[in-house]
PDB file of C-alpha atoms in Angstrom:
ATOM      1  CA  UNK R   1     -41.194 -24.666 -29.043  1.00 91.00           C
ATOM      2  CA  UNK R   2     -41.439 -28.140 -30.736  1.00 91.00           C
ATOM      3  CA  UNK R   3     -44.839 -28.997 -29.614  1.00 93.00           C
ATOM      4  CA  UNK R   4     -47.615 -28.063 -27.890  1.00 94.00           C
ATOM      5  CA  UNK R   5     -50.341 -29.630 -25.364  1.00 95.00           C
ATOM      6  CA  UNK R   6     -53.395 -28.106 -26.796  1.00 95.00           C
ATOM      7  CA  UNK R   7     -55.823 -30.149 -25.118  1.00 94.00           C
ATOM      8  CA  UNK R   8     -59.751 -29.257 -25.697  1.00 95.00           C
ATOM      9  CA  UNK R   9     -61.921 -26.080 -26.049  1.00 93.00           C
ATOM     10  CA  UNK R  10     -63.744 -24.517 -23.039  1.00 90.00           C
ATOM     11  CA  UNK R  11     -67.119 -25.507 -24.922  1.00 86.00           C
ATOM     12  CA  UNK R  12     -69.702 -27.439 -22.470  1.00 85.00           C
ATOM     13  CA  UNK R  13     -70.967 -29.801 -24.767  1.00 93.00           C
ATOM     14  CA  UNK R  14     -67.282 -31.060 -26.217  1.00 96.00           C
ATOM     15  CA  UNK R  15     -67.956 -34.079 -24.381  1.00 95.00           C
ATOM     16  CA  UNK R  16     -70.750 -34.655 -26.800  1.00 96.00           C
ATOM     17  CA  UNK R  17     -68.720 -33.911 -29.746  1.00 97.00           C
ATOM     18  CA  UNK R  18     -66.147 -36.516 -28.362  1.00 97.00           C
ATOM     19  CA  UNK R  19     -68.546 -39.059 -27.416  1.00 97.00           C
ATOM     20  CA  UNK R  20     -70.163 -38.657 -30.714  1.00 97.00           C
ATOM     21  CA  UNK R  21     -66.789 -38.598 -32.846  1.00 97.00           C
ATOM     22  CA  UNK R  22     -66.283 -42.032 -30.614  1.00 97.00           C
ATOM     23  CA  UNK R  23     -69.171 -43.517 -31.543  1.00 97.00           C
ATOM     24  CA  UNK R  24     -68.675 -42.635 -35.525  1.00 96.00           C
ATOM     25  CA  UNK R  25     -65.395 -44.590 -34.602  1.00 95.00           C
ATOM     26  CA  UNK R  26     -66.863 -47.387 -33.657  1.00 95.00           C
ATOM     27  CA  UNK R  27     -69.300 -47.768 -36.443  1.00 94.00           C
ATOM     28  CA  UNK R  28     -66.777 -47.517 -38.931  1.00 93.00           C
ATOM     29  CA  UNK R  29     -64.596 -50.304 -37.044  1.00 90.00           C
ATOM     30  CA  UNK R  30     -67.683 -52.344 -37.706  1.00 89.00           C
ATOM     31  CA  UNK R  31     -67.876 -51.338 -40.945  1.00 88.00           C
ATOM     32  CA  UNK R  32     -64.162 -51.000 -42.182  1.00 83.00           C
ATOM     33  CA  UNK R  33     -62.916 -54.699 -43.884  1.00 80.00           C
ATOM     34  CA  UNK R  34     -59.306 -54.190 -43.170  1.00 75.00           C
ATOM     35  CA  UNK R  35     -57.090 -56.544 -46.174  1.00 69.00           C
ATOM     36  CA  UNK R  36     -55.721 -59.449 -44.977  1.00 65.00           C
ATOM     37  CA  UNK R  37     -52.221 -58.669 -42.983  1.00 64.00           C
ATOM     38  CA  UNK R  38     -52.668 -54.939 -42.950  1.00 64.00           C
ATOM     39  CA  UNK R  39     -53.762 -54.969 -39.164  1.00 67.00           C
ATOM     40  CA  UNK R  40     -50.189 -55.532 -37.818  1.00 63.00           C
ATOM     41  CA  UNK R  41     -47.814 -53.039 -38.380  1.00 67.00           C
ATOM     42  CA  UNK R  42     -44.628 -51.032 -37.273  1.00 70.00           C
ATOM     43  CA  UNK R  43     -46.918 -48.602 -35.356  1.00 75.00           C
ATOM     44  CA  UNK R  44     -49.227 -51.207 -33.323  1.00 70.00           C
ATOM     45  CA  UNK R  45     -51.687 -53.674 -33.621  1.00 73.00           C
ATOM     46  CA  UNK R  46     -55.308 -52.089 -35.363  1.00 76.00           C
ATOM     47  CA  UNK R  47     -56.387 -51.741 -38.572  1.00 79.00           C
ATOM     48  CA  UNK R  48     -55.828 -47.753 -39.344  1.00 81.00           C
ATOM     49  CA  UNK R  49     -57.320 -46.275 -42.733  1.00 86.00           C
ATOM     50  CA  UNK R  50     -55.657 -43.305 -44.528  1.00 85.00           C
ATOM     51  CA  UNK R  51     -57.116 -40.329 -46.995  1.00 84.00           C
ATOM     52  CA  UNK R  52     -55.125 -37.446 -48.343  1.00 83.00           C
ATOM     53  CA  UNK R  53     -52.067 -36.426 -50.778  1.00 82.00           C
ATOM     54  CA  UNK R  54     -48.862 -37.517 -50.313  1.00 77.00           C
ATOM     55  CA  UNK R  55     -45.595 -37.585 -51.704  1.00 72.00           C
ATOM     56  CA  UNK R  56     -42.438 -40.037 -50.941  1.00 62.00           C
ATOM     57  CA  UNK R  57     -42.407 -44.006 -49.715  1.00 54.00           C
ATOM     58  CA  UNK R  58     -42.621 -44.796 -53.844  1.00 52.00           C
ATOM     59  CA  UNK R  59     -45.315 -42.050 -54.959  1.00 52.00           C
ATOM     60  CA  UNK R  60     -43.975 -40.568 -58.634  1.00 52.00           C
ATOM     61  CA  UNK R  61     -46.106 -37.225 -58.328  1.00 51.00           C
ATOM     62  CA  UNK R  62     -48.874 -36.069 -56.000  1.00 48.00           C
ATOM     63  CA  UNK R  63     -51.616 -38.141 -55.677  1.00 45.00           C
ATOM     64  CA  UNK R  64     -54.546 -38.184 -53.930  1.00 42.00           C
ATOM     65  CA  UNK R  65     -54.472 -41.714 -52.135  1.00 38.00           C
ATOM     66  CA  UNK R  66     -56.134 -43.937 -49.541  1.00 36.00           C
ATOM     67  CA  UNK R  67     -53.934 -46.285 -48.572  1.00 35.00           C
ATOM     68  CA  UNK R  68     -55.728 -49.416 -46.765  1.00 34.00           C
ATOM     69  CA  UNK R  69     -58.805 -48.546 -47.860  1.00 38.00           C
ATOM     70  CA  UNK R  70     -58.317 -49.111 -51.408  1.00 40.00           C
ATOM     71  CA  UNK R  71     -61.375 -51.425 -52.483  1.00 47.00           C
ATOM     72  CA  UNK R  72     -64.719 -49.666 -53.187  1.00 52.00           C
ATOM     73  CA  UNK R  73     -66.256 -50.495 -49.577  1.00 61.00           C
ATOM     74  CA  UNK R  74     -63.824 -48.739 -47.944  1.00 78.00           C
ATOM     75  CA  UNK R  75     -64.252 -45.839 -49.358  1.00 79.00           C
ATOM     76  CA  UNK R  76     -67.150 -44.800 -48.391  1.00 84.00           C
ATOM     77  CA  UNK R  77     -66.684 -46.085 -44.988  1.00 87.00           C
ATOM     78  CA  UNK R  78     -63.876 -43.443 -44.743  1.00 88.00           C
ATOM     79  CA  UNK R  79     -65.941 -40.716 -46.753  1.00 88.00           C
ATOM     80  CA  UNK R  80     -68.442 -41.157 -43.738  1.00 92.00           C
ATOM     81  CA  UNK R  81     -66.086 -40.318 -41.233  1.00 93.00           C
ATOM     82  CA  UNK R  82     -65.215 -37.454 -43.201  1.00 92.00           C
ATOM     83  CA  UNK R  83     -68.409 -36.228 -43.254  1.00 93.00           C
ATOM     84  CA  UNK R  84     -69.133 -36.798 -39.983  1.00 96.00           C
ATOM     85  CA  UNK R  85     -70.336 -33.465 -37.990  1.00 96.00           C
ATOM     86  CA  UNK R  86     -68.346 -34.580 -34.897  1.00 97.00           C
ATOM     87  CA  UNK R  87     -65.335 -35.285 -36.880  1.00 96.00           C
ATOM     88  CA  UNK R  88     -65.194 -32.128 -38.857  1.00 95.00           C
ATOM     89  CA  UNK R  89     -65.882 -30.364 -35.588  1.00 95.00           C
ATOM     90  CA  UNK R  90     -62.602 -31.644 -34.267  1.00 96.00           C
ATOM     91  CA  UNK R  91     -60.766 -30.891 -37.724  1.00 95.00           C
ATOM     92  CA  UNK R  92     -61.877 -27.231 -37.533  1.00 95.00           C
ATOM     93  CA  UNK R  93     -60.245 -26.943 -33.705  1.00 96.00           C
ATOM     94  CA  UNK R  94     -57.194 -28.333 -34.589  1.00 96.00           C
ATOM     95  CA  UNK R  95     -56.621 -26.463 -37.513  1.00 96.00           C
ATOM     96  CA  UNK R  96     -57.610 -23.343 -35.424  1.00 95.00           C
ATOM     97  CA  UNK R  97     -55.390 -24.503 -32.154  1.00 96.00           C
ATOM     98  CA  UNK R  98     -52.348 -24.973 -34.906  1.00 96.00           C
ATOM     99  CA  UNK R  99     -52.577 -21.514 -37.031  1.00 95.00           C
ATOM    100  CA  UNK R 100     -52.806 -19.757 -32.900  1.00 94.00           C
ATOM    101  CA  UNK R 101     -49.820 -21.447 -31.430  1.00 95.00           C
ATOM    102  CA  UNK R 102     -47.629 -21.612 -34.678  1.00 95.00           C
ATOM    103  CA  UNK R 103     -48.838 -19.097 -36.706  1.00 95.00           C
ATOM    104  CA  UNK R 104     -45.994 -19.102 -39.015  1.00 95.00           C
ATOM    105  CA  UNK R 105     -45.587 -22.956 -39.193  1.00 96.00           C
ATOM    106  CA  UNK R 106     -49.408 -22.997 -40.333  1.00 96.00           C
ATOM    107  CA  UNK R 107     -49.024 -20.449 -43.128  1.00 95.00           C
ATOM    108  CA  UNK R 108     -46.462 -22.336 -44.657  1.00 94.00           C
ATOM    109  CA  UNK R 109     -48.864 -25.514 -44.302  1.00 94.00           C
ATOM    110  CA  UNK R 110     -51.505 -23.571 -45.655  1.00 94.00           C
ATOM    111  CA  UNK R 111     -49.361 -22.087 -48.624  1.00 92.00           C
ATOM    112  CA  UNK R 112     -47.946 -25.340 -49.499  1.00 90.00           C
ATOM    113  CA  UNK R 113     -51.524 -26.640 -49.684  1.00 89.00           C
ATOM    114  CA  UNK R 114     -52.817 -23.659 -52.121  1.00 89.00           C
ATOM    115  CA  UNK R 115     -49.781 -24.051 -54.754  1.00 88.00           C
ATOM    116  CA  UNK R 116     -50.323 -27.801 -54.262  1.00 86.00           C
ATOM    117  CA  UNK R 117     -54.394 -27.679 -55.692  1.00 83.00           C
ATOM    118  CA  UNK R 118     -53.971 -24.830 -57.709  1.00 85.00           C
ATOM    119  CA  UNK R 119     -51.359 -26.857 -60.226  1.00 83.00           C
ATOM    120  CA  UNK R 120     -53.232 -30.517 -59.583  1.00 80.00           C
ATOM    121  CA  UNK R 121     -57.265 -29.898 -59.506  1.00 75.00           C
ATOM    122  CA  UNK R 122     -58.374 -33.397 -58.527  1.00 73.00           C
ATOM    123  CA  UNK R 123     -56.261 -33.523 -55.805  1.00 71.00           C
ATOM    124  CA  UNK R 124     -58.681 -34.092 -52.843  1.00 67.00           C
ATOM    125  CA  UNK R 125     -58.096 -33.054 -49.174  1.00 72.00           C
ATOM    126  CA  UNK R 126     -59.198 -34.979 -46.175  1.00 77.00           C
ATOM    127  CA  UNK R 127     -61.145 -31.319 -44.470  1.00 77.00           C
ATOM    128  CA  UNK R 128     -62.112 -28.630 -46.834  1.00 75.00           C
ATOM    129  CA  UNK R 129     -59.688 -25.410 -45.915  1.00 71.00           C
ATOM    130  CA  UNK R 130     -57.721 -27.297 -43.461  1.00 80.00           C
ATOM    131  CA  UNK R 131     -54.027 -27.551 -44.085  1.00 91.00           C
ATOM    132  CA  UNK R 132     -52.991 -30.853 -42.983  1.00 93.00           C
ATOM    133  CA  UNK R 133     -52.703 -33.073 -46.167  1.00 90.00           C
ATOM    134  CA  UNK R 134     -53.624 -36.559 -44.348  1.00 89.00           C
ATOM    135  CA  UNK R 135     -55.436 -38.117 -41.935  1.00 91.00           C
ATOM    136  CA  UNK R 136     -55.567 -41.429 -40.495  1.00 90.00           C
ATOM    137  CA  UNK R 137     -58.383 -42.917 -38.366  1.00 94.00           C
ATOM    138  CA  UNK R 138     -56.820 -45.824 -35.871  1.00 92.00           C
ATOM    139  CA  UNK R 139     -59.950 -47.881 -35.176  1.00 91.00           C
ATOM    140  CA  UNK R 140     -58.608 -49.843 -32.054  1.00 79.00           C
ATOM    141  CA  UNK R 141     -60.866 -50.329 -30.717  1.00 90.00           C
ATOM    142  CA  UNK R 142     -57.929 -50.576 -28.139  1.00 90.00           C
ATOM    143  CA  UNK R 143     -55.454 -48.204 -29.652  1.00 91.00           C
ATOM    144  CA  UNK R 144     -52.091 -49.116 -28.440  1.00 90.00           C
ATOM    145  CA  UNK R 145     -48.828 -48.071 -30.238  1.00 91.00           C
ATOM    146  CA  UNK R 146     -45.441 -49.135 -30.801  1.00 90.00           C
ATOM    147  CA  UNK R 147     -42.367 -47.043 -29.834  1.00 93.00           C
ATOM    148  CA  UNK R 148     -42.016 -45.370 -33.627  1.00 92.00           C
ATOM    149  CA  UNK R 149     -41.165 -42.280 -35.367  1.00 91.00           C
ATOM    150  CA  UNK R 150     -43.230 -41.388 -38.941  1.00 88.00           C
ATOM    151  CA  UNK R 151     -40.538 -41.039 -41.000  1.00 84.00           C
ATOM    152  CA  UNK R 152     -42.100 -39.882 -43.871  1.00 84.00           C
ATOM    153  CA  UNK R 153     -43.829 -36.684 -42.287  1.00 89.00           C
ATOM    154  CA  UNK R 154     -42.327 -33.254 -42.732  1.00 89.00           C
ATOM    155  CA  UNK R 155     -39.583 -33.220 -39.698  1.00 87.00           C
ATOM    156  CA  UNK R 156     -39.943 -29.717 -38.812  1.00 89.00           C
ATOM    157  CA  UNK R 157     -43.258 -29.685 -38.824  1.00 93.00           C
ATOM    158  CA  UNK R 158     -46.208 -30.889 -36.664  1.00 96.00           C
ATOM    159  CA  UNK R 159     -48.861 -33.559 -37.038  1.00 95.00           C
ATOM    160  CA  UNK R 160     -52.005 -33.388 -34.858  1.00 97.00           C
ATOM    161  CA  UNK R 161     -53.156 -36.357 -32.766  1.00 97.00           C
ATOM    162  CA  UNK R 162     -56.541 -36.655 -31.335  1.00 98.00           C
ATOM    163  CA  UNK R 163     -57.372 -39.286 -28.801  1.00 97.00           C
ATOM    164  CA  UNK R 164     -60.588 -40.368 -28.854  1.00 97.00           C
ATOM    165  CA  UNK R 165     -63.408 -43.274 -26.914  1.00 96.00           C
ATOM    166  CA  UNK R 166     -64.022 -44.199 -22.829  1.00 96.00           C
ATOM    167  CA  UNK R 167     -61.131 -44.791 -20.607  1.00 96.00           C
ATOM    168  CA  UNK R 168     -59.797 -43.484 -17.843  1.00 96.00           C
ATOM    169  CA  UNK R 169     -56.868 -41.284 -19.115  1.00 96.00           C
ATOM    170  CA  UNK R 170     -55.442 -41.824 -15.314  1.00 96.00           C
ATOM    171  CA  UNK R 171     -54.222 -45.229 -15.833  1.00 96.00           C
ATOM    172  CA  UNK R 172     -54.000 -45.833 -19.402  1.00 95.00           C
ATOM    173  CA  UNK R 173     -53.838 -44.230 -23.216  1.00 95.00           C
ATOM    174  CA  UNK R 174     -50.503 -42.002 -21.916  1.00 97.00           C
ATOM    175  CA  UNK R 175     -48.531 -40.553 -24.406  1.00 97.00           C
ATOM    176  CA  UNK R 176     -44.672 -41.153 -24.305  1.00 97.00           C
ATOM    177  CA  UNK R 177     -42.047 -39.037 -25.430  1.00 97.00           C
ATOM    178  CA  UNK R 178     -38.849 -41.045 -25.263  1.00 96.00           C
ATOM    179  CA  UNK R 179     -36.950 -38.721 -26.685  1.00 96.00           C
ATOM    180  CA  UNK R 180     -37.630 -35.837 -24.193  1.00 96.00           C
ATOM    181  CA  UNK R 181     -38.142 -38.593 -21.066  1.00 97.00           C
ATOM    182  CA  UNK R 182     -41.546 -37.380 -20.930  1.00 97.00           C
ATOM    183  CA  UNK R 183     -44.996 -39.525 -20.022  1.00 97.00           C
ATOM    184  CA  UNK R 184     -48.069 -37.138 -20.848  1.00 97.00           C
ATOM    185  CA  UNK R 185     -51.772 -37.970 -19.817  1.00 97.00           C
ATOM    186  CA  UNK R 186     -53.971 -37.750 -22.878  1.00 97.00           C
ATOM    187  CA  UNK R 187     -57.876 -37.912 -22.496  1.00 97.00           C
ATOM    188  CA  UNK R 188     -59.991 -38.770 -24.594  1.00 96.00           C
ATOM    189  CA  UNK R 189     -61.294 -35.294 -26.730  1.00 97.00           C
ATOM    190  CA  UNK R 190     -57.753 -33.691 -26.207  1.00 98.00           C
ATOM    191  CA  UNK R 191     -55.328 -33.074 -29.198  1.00 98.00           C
ATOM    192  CA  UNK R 192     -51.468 -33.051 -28.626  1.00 97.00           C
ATOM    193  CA  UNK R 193     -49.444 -31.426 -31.663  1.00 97.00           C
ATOM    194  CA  UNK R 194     -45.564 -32.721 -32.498  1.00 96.00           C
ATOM    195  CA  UNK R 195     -43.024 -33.230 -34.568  1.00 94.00           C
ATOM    196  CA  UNK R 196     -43.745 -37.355 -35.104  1.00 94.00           C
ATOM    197  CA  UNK R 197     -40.723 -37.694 -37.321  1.00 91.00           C
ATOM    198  CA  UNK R 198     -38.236 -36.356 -35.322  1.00 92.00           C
ATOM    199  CA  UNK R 199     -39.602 -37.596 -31.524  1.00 95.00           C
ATOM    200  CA  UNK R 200     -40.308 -41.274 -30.847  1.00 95.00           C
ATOM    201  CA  UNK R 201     -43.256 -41.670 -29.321  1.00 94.00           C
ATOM    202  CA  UNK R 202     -45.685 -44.553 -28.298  1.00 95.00           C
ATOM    203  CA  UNK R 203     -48.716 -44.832 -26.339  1.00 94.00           C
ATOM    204  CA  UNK R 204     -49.739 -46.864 -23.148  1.00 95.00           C
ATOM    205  CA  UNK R 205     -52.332 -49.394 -23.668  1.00 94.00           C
ATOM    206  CA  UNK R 206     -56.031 -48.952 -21.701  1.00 94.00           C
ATOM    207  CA  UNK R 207     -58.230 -51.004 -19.234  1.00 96.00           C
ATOM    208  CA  UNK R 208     -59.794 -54.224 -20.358  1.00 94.00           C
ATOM    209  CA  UNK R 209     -63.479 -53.042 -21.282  1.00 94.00           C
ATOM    210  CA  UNK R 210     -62.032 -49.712 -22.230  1.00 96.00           C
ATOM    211  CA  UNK R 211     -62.293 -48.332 -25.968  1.00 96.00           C
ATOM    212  CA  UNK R 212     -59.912 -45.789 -27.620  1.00 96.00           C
ATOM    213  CA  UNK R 213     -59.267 -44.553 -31.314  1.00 96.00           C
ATOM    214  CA  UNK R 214     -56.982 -41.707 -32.508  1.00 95.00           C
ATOM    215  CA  UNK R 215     -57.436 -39.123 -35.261  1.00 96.00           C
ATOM    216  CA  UNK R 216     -54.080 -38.217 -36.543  1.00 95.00           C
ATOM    217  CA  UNK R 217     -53.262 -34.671 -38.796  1.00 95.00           C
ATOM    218  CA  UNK R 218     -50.469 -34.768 -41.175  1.00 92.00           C
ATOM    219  CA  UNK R 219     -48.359 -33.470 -43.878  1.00 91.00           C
ATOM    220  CA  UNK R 220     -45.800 -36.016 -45.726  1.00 89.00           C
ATOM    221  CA  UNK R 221     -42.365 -33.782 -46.017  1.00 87.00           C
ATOM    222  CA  UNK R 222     -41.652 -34.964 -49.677  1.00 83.00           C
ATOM    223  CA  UNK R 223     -44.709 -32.466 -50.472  1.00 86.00           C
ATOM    224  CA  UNK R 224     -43.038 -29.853 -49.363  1.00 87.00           C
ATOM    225  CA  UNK R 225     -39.774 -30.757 -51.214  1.00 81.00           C
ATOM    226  CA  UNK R 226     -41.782 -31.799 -53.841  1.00 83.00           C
ATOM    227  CA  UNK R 227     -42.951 -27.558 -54.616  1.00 83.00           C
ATOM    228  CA  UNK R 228     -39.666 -26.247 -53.452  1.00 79.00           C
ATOM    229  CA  UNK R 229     -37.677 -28.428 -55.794  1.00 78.00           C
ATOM    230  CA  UNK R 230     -40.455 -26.451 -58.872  1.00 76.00           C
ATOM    231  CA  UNK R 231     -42.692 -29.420 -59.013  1.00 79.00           C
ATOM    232  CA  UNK R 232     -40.076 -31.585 -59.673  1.00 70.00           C
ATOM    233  CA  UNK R 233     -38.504 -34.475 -57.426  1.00 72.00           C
ATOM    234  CA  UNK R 234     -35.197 -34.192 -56.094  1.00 71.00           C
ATOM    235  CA  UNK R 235     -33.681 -36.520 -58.373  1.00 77.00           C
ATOM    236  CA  UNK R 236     -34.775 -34.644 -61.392  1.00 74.00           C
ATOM    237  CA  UNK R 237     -34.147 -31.183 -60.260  1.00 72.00           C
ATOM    238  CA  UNK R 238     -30.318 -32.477 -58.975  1.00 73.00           C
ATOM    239  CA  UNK R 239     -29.956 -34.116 -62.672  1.00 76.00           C
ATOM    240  CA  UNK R 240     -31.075 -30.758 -64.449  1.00 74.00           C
ATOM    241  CA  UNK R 241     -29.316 -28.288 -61.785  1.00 77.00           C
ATOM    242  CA  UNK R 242     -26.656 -29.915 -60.261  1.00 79.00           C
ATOM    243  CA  UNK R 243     -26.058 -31.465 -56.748  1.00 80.00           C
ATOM    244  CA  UNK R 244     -24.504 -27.818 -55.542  1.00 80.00           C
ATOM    245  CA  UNK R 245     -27.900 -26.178 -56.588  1.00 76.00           C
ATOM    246  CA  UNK R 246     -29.956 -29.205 -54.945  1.00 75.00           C
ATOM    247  CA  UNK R 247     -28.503 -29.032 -51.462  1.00 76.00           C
ATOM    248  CA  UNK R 248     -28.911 -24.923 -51.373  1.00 77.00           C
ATOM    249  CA  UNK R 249     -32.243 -25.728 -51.356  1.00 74.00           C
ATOM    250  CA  UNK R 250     -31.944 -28.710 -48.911  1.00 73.00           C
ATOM    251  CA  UNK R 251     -30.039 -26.080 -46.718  1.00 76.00           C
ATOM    252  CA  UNK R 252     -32.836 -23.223 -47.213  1.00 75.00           C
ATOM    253  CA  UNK R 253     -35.741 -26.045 -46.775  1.00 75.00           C
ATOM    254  CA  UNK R 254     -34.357 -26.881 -43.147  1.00 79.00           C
ATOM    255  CA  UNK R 255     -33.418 -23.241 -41.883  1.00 83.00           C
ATOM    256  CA  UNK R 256     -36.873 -21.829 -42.777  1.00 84.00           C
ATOM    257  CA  UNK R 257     -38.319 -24.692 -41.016  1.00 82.00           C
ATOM    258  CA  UNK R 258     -36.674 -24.018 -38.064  1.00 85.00           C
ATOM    259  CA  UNK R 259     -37.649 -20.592 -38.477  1.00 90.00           C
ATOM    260  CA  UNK R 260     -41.277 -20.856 -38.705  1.00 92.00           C
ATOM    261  CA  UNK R 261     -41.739 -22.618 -35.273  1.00 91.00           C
ATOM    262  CA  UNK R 262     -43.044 -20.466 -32.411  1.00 92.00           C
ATOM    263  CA  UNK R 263     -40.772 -19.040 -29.996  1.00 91.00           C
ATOM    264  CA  UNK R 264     -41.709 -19.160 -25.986  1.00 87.00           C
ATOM    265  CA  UNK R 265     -41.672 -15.532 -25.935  1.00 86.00           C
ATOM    266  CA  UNK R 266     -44.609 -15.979 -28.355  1.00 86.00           C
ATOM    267  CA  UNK R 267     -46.778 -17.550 -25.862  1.00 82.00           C
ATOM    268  CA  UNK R 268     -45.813 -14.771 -22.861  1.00 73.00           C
ATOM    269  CA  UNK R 269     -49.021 -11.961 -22.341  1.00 67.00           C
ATOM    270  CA  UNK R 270     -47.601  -8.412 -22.345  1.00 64.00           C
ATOM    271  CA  UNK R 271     -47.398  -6.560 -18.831  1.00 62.00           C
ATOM    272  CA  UNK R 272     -50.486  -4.266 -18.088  1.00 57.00           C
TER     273      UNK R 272
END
């Protein structure tokens, strides 16, 4: 199973946890001073803003980063969301929806995570005890994105999108699998788990009048590289250990990866 359709909780008042996630959205759209030619980029048209570790795309070590939102308004703009009830709400349920359906895939998130802030201290994570190492907030407040794959994410893992704001998920806000020929309705309060660097995927633009953001979940794969490889960076370890030694462990990284992703027979409920 490469991905799953998790949708929304059976709670009755989601709809106010959406709505009210939505409207922190919008504030921080207000709020958010996007730099000058950041609001156009491979993935769409919207200024985005980005909190969490990373590793990769020119990082020398771990670091705890907010890309976009680098000057010191933006950062508490950000922090706000982060703080926001609604928000942290939705964190918790995906976290929980991911460590149900992949169990495995989640412990090795959540492992990679614990050996990552155990050795670096100041490291700060978007959700405390969640085990996604980024988030970005797309602030629309029309989110509509390019055909694209995220390159830099871990490619056998999954990163959790969230759409958010009030449209009619009938005609518009779609999800689209190229890859896999598939065009997926996606309402606003649902979450929708892939692999983003392996599938290209867009979205279908909404109604005139109509608002939506997204709340994406994910983990960069040089992290995970980055603690198999002993803390070290591939180019390091392969200049100390040798280039047989280096792709063993490229060979491991991507069989337990495969490994750790749920099986269908996983999701089937034992005969009475």
């Amino acid at each position: 199973v490469i991905g799953i359709l998790i949708g929304r909780p059976r709670s009755e008042n989601w709809n106010k946890v959406q709505a009210g996630a939505s409207r922190a959205m919008a504030r921080a759209a207000e709020e958010y001073k996007c730099p000058p030619g950041t609001d156009s980029h491979r993935r769409g048209d919207y200024p985005l803003g980005i909190v969490g570790v990373s590793y990769g795309g020119g990082h020398k070590a771990s670091a705890s980063f907010s890309l976009l939102a680098v000057s010191f308004h933006n950062g508490p703009v950000l922090n706000t969301l982060l703080e926001n009830s609604n928000i942290k709400r939705i964190a918790g349920f995906t976290n929980r929806a991911f460590s149900l359906t992949a169990p495995r895939l989640h412990a090795y998130y959540r492992s990679t995570m614990d050996r990552l802030c155990q050795r670096y201290k100041t490291l700060c994570v978007p959700f405390d005890k969640r085990v996604w190492a980024c988030t970005c907030f797309n602030f629309g407040p029309q989110v509509h994105t390019n055909i694209h794959t995220d390159h830099l994410n871990k490619a056998s893992g999954w990163c959790a999108i969230t759409a958010l704001g009030n449209f009619d998920s009938e005609r518009g806000g779609h999800l689209v699998l190229w890859d896999l020929g598939l065009v997926i309705e996606f309402p606003a309060g649902t979450t929708i788990m892939i692999p983003s660097a392996l599938l290209r995927h867009s979205n279908l633009p909404v109604r005139d009048g109509e608002t939506r953001y997204s709340v994406v979940q994910w983990s960069a794969g040089g992290l995970f590289h980055w603690i198999d490889f002993g803390f070290h960076s591939v180019k390091s370890f392969e200049a100390s250990c040798g280039k047989r030694a280096t792709g063993s462990i490229h060979r491991a990284h991507w069989k337990v990866g495969m490994s750790l992703l749920p099986k269908l027979r996983d999701f089937r409920v034992p005969a009475a």
